[in-house]
Amino acid sequence: MDEQTLARYCSEHDIMAEDELYRRYAARLNSLCRRYLPDAEEAKDLMLDTFIQALEKIGSYKYTGRGSLYGWISRIAINKALNQIRRHRWRIVHVDLWTRDVIPEPTEDEMLTIPAEKIREWIAELPDMRRTVFNLHCIDGYSHREISEMLGISETGSTSMLAKARKRLKERIKQYLKEQDK
């Protein structure tokens, strides 16, 4: 069943279509939610809340090409995650514009030796706002201008948080590589 047909049946409250929507996107959506909320139960709750909201508002979905239904649902999830982070975990983050990252980027060969699960673990350990900015910019492809609007911070703040997140990840990568060489 194509996305347009699936969305239309879901808007008509067809149970089989709603089940198909869940089967088709639940795993990917749960992974997306885990990037923003590292607690598995919290992420699962967010995923389920996203599906509920998506089904309530599916009549407003506009097909714009292949993959647009997942894109529309994932945008709902990201907005819900950002609201949750703002509401429950907002911390004042000191923006240190003078911090310079002098740790060299890991090479592609070095990156290939690191298990993906380790990288996901290190991202999950980042402080909330840094993890959120990292995910929005590096994984979801948002610009610093878009991130600043979404999070209510300055573009400079977004850039600084990304730099600090990347620095921390590079530290973890270098540490891991050093331990593997022993």
PDB file of C-alpha atoms in Angstrom:
ATOM      1  CA  MET A   1       0.000   0.000   0.000  1.00  0.00           C
ATOM      2  CA  ASP A   2       1.489   3.377  -0.954  1.00  0.00           C
ATOM      3  CA  GLU A   3       1.807   6.254   1.539  1.00  0.00           C
ATOM      4  CA  GLN A   4      -1.100   8.280   0.154  1.00  0.00           C
ATOM      5  CA  THR A   5      -3.486   5.348   0.367  1.00  0.00           C
ATOM      6  CA  LEU A   6      -2.242   4.411   3.824  1.00  0.00           C
ATOM      7  CA  ALA A   7      -2.748   7.971   5.073  1.00  0.00           C
ATOM      8  CA  ARG A   8      -6.227   8.153   3.553  1.00  0.00           C
ATOM      9  CA  TYR A   9      -7.318   4.887   5.187  1.00  0.00           C
ATOM     10  CA  CYS A  10      -5.834   6.016   8.505  1.00  0.00           C
ATOM     11  CA  SER A  11      -7.794   9.277   8.257  1.00  0.00           C
ATOM     12  CA  GLU A  12     -10.919   7.115   7.891  1.00  0.00           C
ATOM     13  CA  HIS A  13      -9.928   5.326  11.139  1.00  0.00           C
ATOM     14  CA  ASP A  14      -9.337   1.991   9.394  1.00  0.00           C
ATOM     15  CA  ILE A  15      -7.824  -0.257  12.082  1.00  0.00           C
ATOM     16  CA  MET A  16      -5.846  -2.351   9.599  1.00  0.00           C
ATOM     17  CA  ALA A  17      -4.303   0.772   8.077  1.00  0.00           C
ATOM     18  CA  GLU A  18      -3.431   2.132  11.522  1.00  0.00           C
ATOM     19  CA  ASP A  19      -1.754  -1.188  12.364  1.00  0.00           C
ATOM     20  CA  GLU A  20       0.159  -1.041   9.062  1.00  0.00           C
ATOM     21  CA  LEU A  21       1.320   2.505   9.819  1.00  0.00           C
ATOM     22  CA  TYR A  22       2.637   1.324  13.182  1.00  0.00           C
ATOM     23  CA  ARG A  23       4.334  -1.770  11.722  1.00  0.00           C
ATOM     24  CA  ARG A  24       5.922   0.252   8.947  1.00  0.00           C
ATOM     25  CA  TYR A  25       7.390   3.061  11.073  1.00  0.00           C
ATOM     26  CA  ALA A  26       7.581   2.010  14.749  1.00  0.00           C
ATOM     27  CA  ALA A  27      11.177   0.728  14.740  1.00  0.00           C
ATOM     28  CA  ARG A  28      12.577   3.761  12.885  1.00  0.00           C
ATOM     29  CA  LEU A  29      10.553   6.148  14.998  1.00  0.00           C
ATOM     30  CA  ASN A  30      11.681   4.481  18.219  1.00  0.00           C
ATOM     31  CA  SER A  31      15.314   4.855  17.116  1.00  0.00           C
ATOM     32  CA  LEU A  32      14.705   8.538  16.397  1.00  0.00           C
ATOM     33  CA  CYS A  33      13.124   9.032  19.836  1.00  0.00           C
ATOM     34  CA  ARG A  34      16.066   7.249  21.512  1.00  0.00           C
ATOM     35  CA  ARG A  35      18.457   9.757  19.942  1.00  0.00           C
ATOM     36  CA  TYR A  36      16.715  12.558  21.821  1.00  0.00           C
ATOM     37  CA  LEU A  37      15.677  10.719  24.987  1.00  0.00           C
ATOM     38  CA  PRO A  38      18.205   8.044  25.948  1.00  0.00           C
ATOM     39  CA  ASP A  39      15.913   6.444  28.525  1.00  0.00           C
ATOM     40  CA  ALA A  40      14.271   3.527  26.665  1.00  0.00           C
ATOM     41  CA  GLU A  41      10.896   3.801  28.414  1.00  0.00           C
ATOM     42  CA  GLU A  42      10.722   7.554  27.950  1.00  0.00           C
ATOM     43  CA  ALA A  43      11.580   7.147  24.262  1.00  0.00           C
ATOM     44  CA  LYS A  44       8.933   4.446  23.813  1.00  0.00           C
ATOM     45  CA  ASP A  45       6.317   6.680  25.463  1.00  0.00           C
ATOM     46  CA  LEU A  46       7.314   9.482  23.131  1.00  0.00           C
ATOM     47  CA  MET A  47       7.025   7.170  20.130  1.00  0.00           C
ATOM     48  CA  LEU A  48       3.534   6.065  21.163  1.00  0.00           C
ATOM     49  CA  ASP A  49       2.448   9.662  21.842  1.00  0.00           C
ATOM     50  CA  THR A  50       3.733  10.554  18.391  1.00  0.00           C
ATOM     51  CA  PHE A  51       1.629   7.846  16.759  1.00  0.00           C
ATOM     52  CA  ILE A  52      -1.446   8.994  18.667  1.00  0.00           C
ATOM     53  CA  GLN A  53      -0.942  12.592  17.564  1.00  0.00           C
ATOM     54  CA  ALA A  54      -0.145  11.533  13.996  1.00  0.00           C
ATOM     55  CA  LEU A  55      -3.360   9.512  13.777  1.00  0.00           C
ATOM     56  CA  GLU A  56      -5.353  12.419  15.222  1.00  0.00           C
ATOM     57  CA  LYS A  57      -3.893  14.843  12.669  1.00  0.00           C
ATOM     58  CA  ILE A  58      -3.369  12.577   9.673  1.00  0.00           C
ATOM     59  CA  GLY A  59      -6.052  14.479   7.787  1.00  0.00           C
ATOM     60  CA  SER A  60      -3.627  17.425   7.595  1.00  0.00           C
ATOM     61  CA  TYR A  61      -0.838  15.320   6.045  1.00  0.00           C
ATOM     62  CA  LYS A  62       0.032  16.340   2.483  1.00  0.00           C
ATOM     63  CA  TYR A  63       1.838  13.850   0.282  1.00  0.00           C
ATOM     64  CA  THR A  64       4.946  15.452  -1.230  1.00  0.00           C
ATOM     65  CA  GLY A  65       6.732  12.381  -2.534  1.00  0.00           C
ATOM     66  CA  ARG A  66       8.033   9.013  -1.479  1.00  0.00           C
ATOM     67  CA  GLY A  67       9.068   9.035   2.191  1.00  0.00           C
ATOM     68  CA  SER A  68       7.054  12.114   3.054  1.00  0.00           C
ATOM     69  CA  LEU A  69       4.723  10.247   5.424  1.00  0.00           C
ATOM     70  CA  TYR A  70       7.622   9.115   7.605  1.00  0.00           C
ATOM     71  CA  GLY A  71       9.129  12.599   7.332  1.00  0.00           C
ATOM     72  CA  TRP A  72       5.850  14.117   8.528  1.00  0.00           C
ATOM     73  CA  ILE A  73       5.585  11.681  11.454  1.00  0.00           C
ATOM     74  CA  SER A  74       9.253  12.105  12.405  1.00  0.00           C
ATOM     75  CA  ARG A  75       8.796  15.883  12.506  1.00  0.00           C
ATOM     76  CA  ILE A  76       5.976  15.362  15.032  1.00  0.00           C
ATOM     77  CA  ALA A  77       8.313  13.177  17.110  1.00  0.00           C
ATOM     78  CA  ILE A  78      11.146  15.705  17.002  1.00  0.00           C
ATOM     79  CA  ASN A  79       8.820  18.540  18.035  1.00  0.00           C
ATOM     80  CA  LYS A  80       7.441  16.456  20.906  1.00  0.00           C
ATOM     81  CA  ALA A  81      10.981  15.514  22.004  1.00  0.00           C
ATOM     82  CA  LEU A  82      12.103  19.136  21.930  1.00  0.00           C
ATOM     83  CA  ASN A  83       9.066  20.194  23.959  1.00  0.00           C
ATOM     84  CA  GLN A  84       9.785  17.478  26.505  1.00  0.00           C
ATOM     85  CA  ILE A  85      13.437  18.489  26.764  1.00  0.00           C
ATOM     86  CA  ARG A  86      12.482  22.154  27.199  1.00  0.00           C
ATOM     87  CA  ARG A  87       9.835  21.340  29.789  1.00  0.00           C
ATOM     88  CA  HIS A  88      11.652  18.799  31.935  1.00  0.00           C
ATOM     89  CA  ARG A  89      15.341  19.098  31.374  1.00  0.00           C
ATOM     90  CA  TRP A  90      16.181  22.628  30.491  1.00  0.00           C
ATOM     91  CA  ARG A  91      19.402  23.702  32.086  1.00  0.00           C
ATOM     92  CA  ILE A  92      21.172  26.992  31.761  1.00  0.00           C
ATOM     93  CA  VAL A  93      24.097  26.269  29.516  1.00  0.00           C
ATOM     94  CA  HIS A  94      27.118  28.522  29.745  1.00  0.00           C
ATOM     95  CA  VAL A  95      28.192  29.371  26.227  1.00  0.00           C
ATOM     96  CA  ASP A  96      31.977  29.541  26.132  1.00  0.00           C
ATOM     97  CA  LEU A  97      32.764  31.116  22.792  1.00  0.00           C
ATOM     98  CA  TRP A  98      36.484  31.091  23.445  1.00  0.00           C
ATOM     99  CA  THR A  99      36.812  27.323  23.748  1.00  0.00           C
ATOM    100  CA  ARG A 100      38.779  25.941  20.833  1.00  0.00           C
ATOM    101  CA  ASP A 101      38.693  22.296  19.867  1.00  0.00           C
ATOM    102  CA  VAL A 102      42.251  21.138  19.226  1.00  0.00           C
ATOM    103  CA  ILE A 103      41.497  17.415  19.078  1.00  0.00           C
ATOM    104  CA  PRO A 104      42.045  16.157  15.525  1.00  0.00           C
ATOM    105  CA  GLU A 105      39.167  14.538  13.652  1.00  0.00           C
ATOM    106  CA  PRO A 106      39.366  10.736  13.662  1.00  0.00           C
ATOM    107  CA  THR A 107      40.206   9.220  10.284  1.00  0.00           C
ATOM    108  CA  GLU A 108      37.684   7.214   8.313  1.00  0.00           C
ATOM    109  CA  ASP A 109      39.709   4.037   8.950  1.00  0.00           C
ATOM    110  CA  GLU A 110      39.670   4.731  12.700  1.00  0.00           C
ATOM    111  CA  MET A 111      35.911   5.293  12.633  1.00  0.00           C
ATOM    112  CA  LEU A 112      35.354   1.952  10.899  1.00  0.00           C
ATOM    113  CA  THR A 113      36.936   0.135  13.867  1.00  0.00           C
ATOM    114  CA  ILE A 114      34.429   1.556  16.356  1.00  0.00           C
ATOM    115  CA  PRO A 115      31.153  -0.351  16.858  1.00  0.00           C
ATOM    116  CA  ALA A 116      28.097   1.752  16.002  1.00  0.00           C
ATOM    117  CA  GLU A 117      26.610   0.892  19.399  1.00  0.00           C
ATOM    118  CA  LYS A 118      29.571   2.585  21.107  1.00  0.00           C
ATOM    119  CA  ILE A 119      28.994   5.778  19.120  1.00  0.00           C
ATOM    120  CA  ARG A 120      25.268   5.723  19.947  1.00  0.00           C
ATOM    121  CA  GLU A 121      26.183   5.221  23.625  1.00  0.00           C
ATOM    122  CA  TRP A 122      28.552   8.203  23.592  1.00  0.00           C
ATOM    123  CA  ILE A 123      25.941  10.416  21.914  1.00  0.00           C
ATOM    124  CA  ALA A 124      23.365   9.360  24.520  1.00  0.00           C
ATOM    125  CA  GLU A 125      25.772  10.402  27.304  1.00  0.00           C
ATOM    126  CA  LEU A 126      26.022  13.995  26.055  1.00  0.00           C
ATOM    127  CA  PRO A 127      24.176  16.612  28.140  1.00  0.00           C
ATOM    128  CA  ASP A 128      20.599  17.105  26.925  1.00  0.00           C
ATOM    129  CA  MET A 129      20.992  20.318  24.949  1.00  0.00           C
ATOM    130  CA  ARG A 130      24.292  19.307  23.350  1.00  0.00           C
ATOM    131  CA  ARG A 131      22.855  15.916  22.381  1.00  0.00           C
ATOM    132  CA  THR A 132      19.777  17.616  20.958  1.00  0.00           C
ATOM    133  CA  VAL A 133      21.781  20.113  18.903  1.00  0.00           C
ATOM    134  CA  PHE A 134      24.100  17.321  17.709  1.00  0.00           C
ATOM    135  CA  ASN A 135      21.148  15.176  16.609  1.00  0.00           C
ATOM    136  CA  LEU A 136      19.309  18.037  14.949  1.00  0.00           C
ATOM    137  CA  HIS A 137      22.368  19.251  13.038  1.00  0.00           C
ATOM    138  CA  CYS A 138      24.451  16.150  12.294  1.00  0.00           C
ATOM    139  CA  ILE A 139      21.786  13.484  11.972  1.00  0.00           C
ATOM    140  CA  ASP A 140      18.572  15.286  11.026  1.00  0.00           C
ATOM    141  CA  GLY A 141      20.266  17.965   8.907  1.00  0.00           C
ATOM    142  CA  TYR A 142      18.860  21.156  10.413  1.00  0.00           C
ATOM    143  CA  SER A 143      20.789  24.422  10.103  1.00  0.00           C
ATOM    144  CA  HIS A 144      21.892  26.380  13.162  1.00  0.00           C
ATOM    145  CA  ARG A 145      19.279  29.011  12.283  1.00  0.00           C
ATOM    146  CA  GLU A 146      16.526  26.375  12.333  1.00  0.00           C
ATOM    147  CA  ILE A 147      17.871  24.866  15.553  1.00  0.00           C
ATOM    148  CA  SER A 148      18.000  28.274  17.221  1.00  0.00           C
ATOM    149  CA  GLU A 149      14.347  28.866  16.335  1.00  0.00           C
ATOM    150  CA  MET A 150      13.279  25.406  17.524  1.00  0.00           C
ATOM    151  CA  LEU A 151      15.111  25.608  20.847  1.00  0.00           C
ATOM    152  CA  GLY A 152      14.807  29.322  21.537  1.00  0.00           C
ATOM    153  CA  ILE A 153      18.572  29.850  21.639  1.00  0.00           C
ATOM    154  CA  SER A 154      20.926  31.943  19.525  1.00  0.00           C
ATOM    155  CA  GLU A 155      22.626  30.582  16.418  1.00  0.00           C
ATOM    156  CA  THR A 156      25.931  31.161  18.195  1.00  0.00           C
ATOM    157  CA  GLY A 157      24.682  29.096  21.131  1.00  0.00           C
ATOM    158  CA  SER A 158      23.703  26.292  18.761  1.00  0.00           C
ATOM    159  CA  THR A 159      27.117  26.414  17.093  1.00  0.00           C
ATOM    160  CA  SER A 160      28.880  26.398  20.462  1.00  0.00           C
ATOM    161  CA  MET A 161      26.865  23.459  21.794  1.00  0.00           C
ATOM    162  CA  LEU A 162      27.590  21.492  18.628  1.00  0.00           C
ATOM    163  CA  ALA A 163      31.311  22.238  18.940  1.00  0.00           C
ATOM    164  CA  LYS A 164      31.309  21.079  22.558  1.00  0.00           C
ATOM    165  CA  ALA A 165      29.381  17.909  21.675  1.00  0.00           C
ATOM    166  CA  ARG A 166      31.778  17.116  18.842  1.00  0.00           C
ATOM    167  CA  LYS A 167      34.777  17.775  21.092  1.00  0.00           C
ATOM    168  CA  ARG A 168      33.430  15.371  23.719  1.00  0.00           C
ATOM    169  CA  LEU A 169      32.750  12.714  21.098  1.00  0.00           C
ATOM    170  CA  LYS A 170      36.245  13.093  19.656  1.00  0.00           C
ATOM    171  CA  GLU A 171      37.686  12.716  23.174  1.00  0.00           C
ATOM    172  CA  ARG A 172      35.733   9.478  23.626  1.00  0.00           C
ATOM    173  CA  ILE A 173      36.831   8.197  20.211  1.00  0.00           C
ATOM    174  CA  LYS A 174      40.510   8.933  20.874  1.00  0.00           C
ATOM    175  CA  GLN A 175      40.259   7.311  24.322  1.00  0.00           C
ATOM    176  CA  TYR A 176      38.595   4.216  22.833  1.00  0.00           C
ATOM    177  CA  LEU A 177      41.199   3.932  20.076  1.00  0.00           C
ATOM    178  CA  LYS A 178      44.017   4.290  22.574  1.00  0.00           C
ATOM    179  CA  GLU A 179      42.523   1.494  24.729  1.00  0.00           C
ATOM    180  CA  GLN A 180      42.184  -0.763  21.666  1.00  0.00           C
ATOM    181  CA  ASP A 181      45.870  -0.302  20.803  1.00  0.00           C
ATOM    182  CA  LYS A 182      46.984  -1.649  24.217  1.00  0.00           C
TER     183      LYS A 182
END
